[in-house]
Short mmCIF file of C-alpha atoms (C1' of nucleotides) in Angstrom, two decimals:
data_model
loop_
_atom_site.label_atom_id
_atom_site.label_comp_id
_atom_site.label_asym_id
_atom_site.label_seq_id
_atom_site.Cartn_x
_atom_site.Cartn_y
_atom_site.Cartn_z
CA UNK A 1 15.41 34.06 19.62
CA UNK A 2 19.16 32.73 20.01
CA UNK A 3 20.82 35.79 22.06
CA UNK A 4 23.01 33.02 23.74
CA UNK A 5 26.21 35.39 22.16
CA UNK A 6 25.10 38.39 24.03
CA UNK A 7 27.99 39.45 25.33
CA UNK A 8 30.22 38.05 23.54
CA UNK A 9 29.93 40.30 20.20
CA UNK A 10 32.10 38.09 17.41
CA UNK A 11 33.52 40.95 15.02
CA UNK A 12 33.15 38.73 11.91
CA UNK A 13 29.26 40.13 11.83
CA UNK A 14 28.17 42.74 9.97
CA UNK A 15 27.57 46.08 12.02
CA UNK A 16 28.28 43.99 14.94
CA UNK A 17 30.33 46.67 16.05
CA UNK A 18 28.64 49.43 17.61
CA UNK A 19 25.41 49.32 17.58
CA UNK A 20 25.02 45.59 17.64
CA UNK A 21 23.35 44.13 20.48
CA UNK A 22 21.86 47.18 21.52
CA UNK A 23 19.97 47.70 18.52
CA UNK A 24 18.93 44.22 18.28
CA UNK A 25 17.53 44.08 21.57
CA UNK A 26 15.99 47.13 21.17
CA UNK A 27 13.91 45.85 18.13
CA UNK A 28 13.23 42.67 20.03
CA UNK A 29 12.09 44.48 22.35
CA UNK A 30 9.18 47.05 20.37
CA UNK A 31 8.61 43.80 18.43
CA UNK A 32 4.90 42.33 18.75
CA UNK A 33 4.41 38.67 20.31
CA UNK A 34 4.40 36.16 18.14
CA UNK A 35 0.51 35.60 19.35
CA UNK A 36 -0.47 38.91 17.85
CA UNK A 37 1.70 38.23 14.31
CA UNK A 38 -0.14 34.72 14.16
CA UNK A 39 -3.25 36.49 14.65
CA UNK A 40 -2.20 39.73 11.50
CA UNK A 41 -0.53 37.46 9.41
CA UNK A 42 -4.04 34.79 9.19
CA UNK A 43 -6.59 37.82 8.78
CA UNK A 44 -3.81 38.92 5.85
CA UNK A 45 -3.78 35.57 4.44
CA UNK A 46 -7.51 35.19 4.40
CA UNK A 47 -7.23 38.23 2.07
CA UNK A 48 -4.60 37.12 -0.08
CA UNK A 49 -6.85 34.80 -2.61
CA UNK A 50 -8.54 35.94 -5.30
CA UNK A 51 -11.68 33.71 -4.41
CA UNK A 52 -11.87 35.03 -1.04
CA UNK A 53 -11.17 38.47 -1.83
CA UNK A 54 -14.07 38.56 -3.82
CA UNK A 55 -16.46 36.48 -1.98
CA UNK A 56 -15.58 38.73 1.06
CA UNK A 57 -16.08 42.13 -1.69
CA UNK A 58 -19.90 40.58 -2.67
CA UNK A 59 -20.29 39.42 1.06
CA UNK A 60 -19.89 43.06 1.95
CA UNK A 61 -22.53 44.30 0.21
CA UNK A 62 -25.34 41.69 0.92
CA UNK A 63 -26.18 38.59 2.75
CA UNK A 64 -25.74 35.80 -0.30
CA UNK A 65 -25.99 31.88 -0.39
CA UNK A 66 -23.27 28.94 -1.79
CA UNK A 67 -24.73 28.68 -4.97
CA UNK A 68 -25.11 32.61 -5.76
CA UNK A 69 -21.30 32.85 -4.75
CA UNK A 70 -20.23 29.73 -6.81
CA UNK A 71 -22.37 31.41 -9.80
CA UNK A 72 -21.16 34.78 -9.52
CA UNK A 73 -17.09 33.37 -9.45
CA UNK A 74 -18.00 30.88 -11.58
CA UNK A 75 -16.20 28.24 -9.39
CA UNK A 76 -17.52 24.79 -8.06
CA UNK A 77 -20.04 25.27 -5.01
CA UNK A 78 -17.62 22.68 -3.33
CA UNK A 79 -14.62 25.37 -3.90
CA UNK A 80 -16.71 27.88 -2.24
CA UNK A 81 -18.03 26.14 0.76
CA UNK A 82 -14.14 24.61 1.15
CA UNK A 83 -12.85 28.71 1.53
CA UNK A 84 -15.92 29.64 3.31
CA UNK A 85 -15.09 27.05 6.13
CA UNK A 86 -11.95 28.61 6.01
CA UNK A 87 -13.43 32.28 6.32
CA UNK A 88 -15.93 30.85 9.21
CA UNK A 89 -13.13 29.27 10.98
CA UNK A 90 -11.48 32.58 11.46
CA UNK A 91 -15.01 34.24 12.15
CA UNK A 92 -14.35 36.35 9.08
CA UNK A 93 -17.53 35.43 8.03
CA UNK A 94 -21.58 33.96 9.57
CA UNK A 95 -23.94 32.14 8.80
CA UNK A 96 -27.85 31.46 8.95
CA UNK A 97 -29.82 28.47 7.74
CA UNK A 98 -33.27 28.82 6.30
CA UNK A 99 -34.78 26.03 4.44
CA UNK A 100 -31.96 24.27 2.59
CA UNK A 101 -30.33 27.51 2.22
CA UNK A 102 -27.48 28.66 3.73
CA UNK A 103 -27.07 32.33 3.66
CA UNK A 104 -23.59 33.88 4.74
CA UNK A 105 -22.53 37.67 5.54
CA UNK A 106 -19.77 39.01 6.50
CA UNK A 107 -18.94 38.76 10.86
CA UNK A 108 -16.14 41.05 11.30
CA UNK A 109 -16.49 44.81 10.79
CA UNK A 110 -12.54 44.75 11.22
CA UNK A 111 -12.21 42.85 7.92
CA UNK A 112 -14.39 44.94 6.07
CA UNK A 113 -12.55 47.96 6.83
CA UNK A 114 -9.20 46.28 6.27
CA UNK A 115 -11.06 44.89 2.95
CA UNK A 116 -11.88 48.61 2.07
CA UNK A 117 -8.20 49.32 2.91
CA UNK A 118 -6.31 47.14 0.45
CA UNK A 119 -9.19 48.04 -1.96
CA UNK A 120 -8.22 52.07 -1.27
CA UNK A 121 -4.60 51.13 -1.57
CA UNK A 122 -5.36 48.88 -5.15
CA UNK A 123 -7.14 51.96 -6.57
CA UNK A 124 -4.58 54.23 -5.96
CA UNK A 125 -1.91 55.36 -8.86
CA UNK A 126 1.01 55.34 -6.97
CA UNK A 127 -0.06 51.95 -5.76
CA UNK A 128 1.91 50.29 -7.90
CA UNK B 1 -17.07 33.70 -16.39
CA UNK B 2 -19.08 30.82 -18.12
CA UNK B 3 -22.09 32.63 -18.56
CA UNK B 4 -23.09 30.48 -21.60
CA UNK B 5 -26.64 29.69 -20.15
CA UNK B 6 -27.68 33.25 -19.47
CA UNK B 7 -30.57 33.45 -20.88
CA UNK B 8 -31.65 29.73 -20.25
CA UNK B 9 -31.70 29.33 -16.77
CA UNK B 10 -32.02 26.06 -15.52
CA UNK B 11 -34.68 25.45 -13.24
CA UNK B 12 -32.42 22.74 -11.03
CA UNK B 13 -30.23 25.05 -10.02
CA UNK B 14 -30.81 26.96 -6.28
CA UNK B 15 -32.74 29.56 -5.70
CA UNK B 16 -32.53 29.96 -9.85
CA UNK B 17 -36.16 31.28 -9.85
CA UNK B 18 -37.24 34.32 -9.67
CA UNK B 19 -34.07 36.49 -8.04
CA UNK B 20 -31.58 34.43 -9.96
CA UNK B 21 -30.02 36.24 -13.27
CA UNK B 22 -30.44 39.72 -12.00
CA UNK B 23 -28.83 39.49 -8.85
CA UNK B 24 -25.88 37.66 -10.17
CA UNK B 25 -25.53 40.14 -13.14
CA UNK B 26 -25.97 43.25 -10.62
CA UNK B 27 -23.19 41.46 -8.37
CA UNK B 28 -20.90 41.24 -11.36
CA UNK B 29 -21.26 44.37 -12.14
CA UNK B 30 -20.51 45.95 -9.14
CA UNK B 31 -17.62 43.43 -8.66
CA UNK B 32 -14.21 45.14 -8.64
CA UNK B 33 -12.03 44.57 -12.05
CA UNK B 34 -9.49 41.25 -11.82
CA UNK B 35 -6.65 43.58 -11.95
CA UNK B 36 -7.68 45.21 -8.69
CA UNK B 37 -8.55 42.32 -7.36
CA UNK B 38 -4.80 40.92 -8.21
CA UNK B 39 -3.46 44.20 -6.44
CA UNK B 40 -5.42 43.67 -3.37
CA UNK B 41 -4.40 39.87 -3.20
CA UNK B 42 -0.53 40.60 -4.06
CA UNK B 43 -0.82 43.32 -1.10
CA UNK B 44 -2.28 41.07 1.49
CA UNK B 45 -0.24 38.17 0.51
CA UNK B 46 2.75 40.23 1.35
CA UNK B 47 1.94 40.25 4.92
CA UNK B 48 0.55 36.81 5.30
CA UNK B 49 3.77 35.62 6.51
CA UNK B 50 5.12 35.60 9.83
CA UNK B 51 8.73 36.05 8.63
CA UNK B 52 6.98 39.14 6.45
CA UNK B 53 5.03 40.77 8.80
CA UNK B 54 7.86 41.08 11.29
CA UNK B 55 10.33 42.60 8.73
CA UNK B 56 7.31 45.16 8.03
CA UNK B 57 6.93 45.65 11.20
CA UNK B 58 10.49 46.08 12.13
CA UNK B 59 10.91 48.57 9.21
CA UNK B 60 8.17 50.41 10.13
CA UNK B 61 10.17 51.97 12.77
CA UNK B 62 13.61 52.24 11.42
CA UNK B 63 16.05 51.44 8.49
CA UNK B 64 17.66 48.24 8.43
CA UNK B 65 20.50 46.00 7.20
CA UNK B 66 20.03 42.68 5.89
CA UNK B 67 21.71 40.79 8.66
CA UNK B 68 20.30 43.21 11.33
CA UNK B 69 16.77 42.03 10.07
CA UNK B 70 18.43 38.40 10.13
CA UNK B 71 19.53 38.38 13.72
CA UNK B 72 16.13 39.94 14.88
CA UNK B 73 14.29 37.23 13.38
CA UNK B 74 16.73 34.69 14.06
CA UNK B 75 16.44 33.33 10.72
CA UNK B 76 19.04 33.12 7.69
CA UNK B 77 20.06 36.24 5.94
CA UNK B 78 19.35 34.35 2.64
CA UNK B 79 16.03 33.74 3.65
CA UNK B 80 15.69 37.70 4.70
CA UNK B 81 17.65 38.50 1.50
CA UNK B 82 14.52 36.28 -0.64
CA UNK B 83 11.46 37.62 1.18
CA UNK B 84 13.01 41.09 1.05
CA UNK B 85 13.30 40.75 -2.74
CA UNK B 86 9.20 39.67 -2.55
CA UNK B 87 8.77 42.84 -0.66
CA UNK B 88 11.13 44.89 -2.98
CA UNK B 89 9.31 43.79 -6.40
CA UNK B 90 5.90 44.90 -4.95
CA UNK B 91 7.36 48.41 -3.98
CA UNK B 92 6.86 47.85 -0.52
CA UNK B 93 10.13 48.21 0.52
CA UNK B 94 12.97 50.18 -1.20
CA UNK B 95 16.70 49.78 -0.26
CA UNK B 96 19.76 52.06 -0.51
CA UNK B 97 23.29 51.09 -0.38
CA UNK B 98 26.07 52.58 1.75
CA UNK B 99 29.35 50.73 1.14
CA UNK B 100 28.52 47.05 1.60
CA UNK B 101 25.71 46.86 3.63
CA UNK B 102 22.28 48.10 1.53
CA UNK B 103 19.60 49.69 4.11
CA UNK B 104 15.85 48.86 3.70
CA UNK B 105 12.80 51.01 4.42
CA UNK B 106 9.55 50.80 3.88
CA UNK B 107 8.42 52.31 0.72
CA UNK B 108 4.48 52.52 1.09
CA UNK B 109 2.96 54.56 3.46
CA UNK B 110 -0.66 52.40 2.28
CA UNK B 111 1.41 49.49 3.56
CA UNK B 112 2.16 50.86 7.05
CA UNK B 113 -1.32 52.21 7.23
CA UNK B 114 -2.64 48.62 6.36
CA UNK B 115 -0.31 46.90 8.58
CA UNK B 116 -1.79 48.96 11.40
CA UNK B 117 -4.67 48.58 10.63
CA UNK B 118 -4.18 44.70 10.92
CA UNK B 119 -2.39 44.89 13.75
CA UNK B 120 -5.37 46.99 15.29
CA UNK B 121 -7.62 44.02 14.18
CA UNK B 122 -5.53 41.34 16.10
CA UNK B 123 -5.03 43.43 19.53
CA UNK B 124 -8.96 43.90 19.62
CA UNK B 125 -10.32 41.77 22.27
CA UNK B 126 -13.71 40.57 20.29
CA UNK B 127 -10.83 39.89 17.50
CA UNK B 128 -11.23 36.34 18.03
"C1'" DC C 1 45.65 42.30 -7.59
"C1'" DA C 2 43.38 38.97 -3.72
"C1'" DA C 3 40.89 38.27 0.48
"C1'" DA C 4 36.98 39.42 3.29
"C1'" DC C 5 32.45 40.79 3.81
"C1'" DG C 6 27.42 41.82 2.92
"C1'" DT C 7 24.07 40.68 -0.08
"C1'" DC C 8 21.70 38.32 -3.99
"C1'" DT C 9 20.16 34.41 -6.61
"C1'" DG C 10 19.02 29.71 -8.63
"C1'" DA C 11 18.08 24.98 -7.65
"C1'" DG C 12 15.94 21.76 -4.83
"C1'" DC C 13 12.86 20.16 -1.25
"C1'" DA C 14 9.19 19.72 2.30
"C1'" DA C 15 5.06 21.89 3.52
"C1'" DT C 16 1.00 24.24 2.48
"C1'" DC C 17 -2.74 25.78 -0.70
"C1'" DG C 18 -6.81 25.71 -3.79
"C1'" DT C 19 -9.16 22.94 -6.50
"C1'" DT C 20 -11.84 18.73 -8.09
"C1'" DC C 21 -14.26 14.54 -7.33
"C1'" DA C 22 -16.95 11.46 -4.71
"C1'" DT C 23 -19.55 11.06 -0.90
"C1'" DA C 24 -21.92 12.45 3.44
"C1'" DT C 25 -25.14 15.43 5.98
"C1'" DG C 26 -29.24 17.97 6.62
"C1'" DT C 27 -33.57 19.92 4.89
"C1'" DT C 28 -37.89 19.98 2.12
"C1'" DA C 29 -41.50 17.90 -0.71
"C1'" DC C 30 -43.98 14.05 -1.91
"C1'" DG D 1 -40.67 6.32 4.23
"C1'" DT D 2 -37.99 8.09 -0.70
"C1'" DA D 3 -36.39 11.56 -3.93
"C1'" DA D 4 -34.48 15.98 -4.75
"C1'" DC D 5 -31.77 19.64 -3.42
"C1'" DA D 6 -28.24 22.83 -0.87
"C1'" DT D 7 -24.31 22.45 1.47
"C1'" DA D 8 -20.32 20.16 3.87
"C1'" DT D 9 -16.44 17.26 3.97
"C1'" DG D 10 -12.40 14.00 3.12
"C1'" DA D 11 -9.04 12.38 -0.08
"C1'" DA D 12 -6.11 13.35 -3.78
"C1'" DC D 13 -3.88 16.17 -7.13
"C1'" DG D 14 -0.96 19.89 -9.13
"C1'" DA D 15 0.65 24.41 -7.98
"C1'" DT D 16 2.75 27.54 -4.98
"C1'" DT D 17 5.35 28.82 -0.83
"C1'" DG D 18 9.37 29.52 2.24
"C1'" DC D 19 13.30 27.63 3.43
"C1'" DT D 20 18.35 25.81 2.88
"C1'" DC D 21 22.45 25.30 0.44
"C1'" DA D 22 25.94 26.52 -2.75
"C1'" DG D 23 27.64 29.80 -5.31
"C1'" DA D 24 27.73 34.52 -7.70
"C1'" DC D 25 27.98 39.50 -7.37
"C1'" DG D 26 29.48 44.05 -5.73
"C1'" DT D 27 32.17 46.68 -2.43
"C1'" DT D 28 35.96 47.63 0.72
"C1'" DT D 29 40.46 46.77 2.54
"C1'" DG D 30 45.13 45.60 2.30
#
DNA sequence: CAAACGTCTGAGCAATCGTTCATATGTTAC
DNA sequence: GTAACATATGAACGATTGCTCAGACGTTTG
């Protein structure tokens, strides 16, 4: 990020007194690479539709097909298969043919804990 | 959902046959209530941003200032200032004020937990 | 009081998202 | 082969998102 005026600490800043730079650099420092964040912030965002969320909640439980998901959310197979690409894109989710059938499950054990999590933190009174 | 044609079950339909109804209905009815569901979605959507996730994760270890959360993300203070209000009417964050400049923390301790717990996911090597 | 500072907020805009529709692909049955 | 079916996909649409900008608000300092 811009740290060109390292040295230089301009007083018209905030804090930018003591602490400053030090505490900046510091944070910079303990934060996570941007690789990792890109990596959090799309398994969050896979999680943060309603659609997904519960195709990944049935998903977790058994081994189901397009049209039983599109039935059971009562949204358009096409809508389905359009977030499942999604979900199989970021290996959230797997698939195996058998006739005309295509029958998906969940790929990730890491999702279905994290799944459980947010579920856990729904549930819970002081959760909002 | 539309469920007018519960009983009438056409026979075009998938694998509408002889599983059909039943595992739909017993999917349903272990299906988690919309309002959980909208919960679990608001919580994940709160860290499936990049800008988001770093303020979290930032926080995480330390009160902070507006503009000191601005200059570690090297982005504007007004855009810190909106996503902090996102944060602040989910509860994830609360803030306290000392003279002009208002701190933030993290409010949830389910929201550091599930952070880590994402952040877990992404460092794991068979993570994709 | 007025000026300075840190923060908040509403409007506006480009970018992204989730859906629908039409169509394509791949499989099975005839 | 053709017809029927399950699923996938591209284009297009309205809705939402995250940002910027301009200005308002609340506090401190003189």
């Amino acid at each position: 990020m811009p740290n060109s005026t390292a040295a230089t600490q301009q007083a018209t800043e905030c804090e930018a007194h003591f602490v400053d730079e030090d505490k900046i650099r510091r944070l910079q420092a303990a934060m996570v690479s941007d690789d990792i964040i890109d990596i959090v912030v799309q398994a969050f965002r896979a999680l943060s539709d309603p659609t997904r969320v519960k195709m990944i909640h049935a998903l977790s439980t058994e081994e189901l097909c397009v049209c039983d998901l599109a039935r059971l959310l009562g949204v358009t197979e096409s809508a389905v298969s359009h977030q499942l690409r999604l979900l199989r894109s970021q290996r959230l989710v797997k698939h195996r043919r058998k006739g005309k059938m295509i029958y998906y499950t969940l790929d990730d054990d890491h999702i279905r804990t994290l799944f459980a999590q947010g579920l856990e933190h729904a549930k819970c009174p002081q959760g909002r």
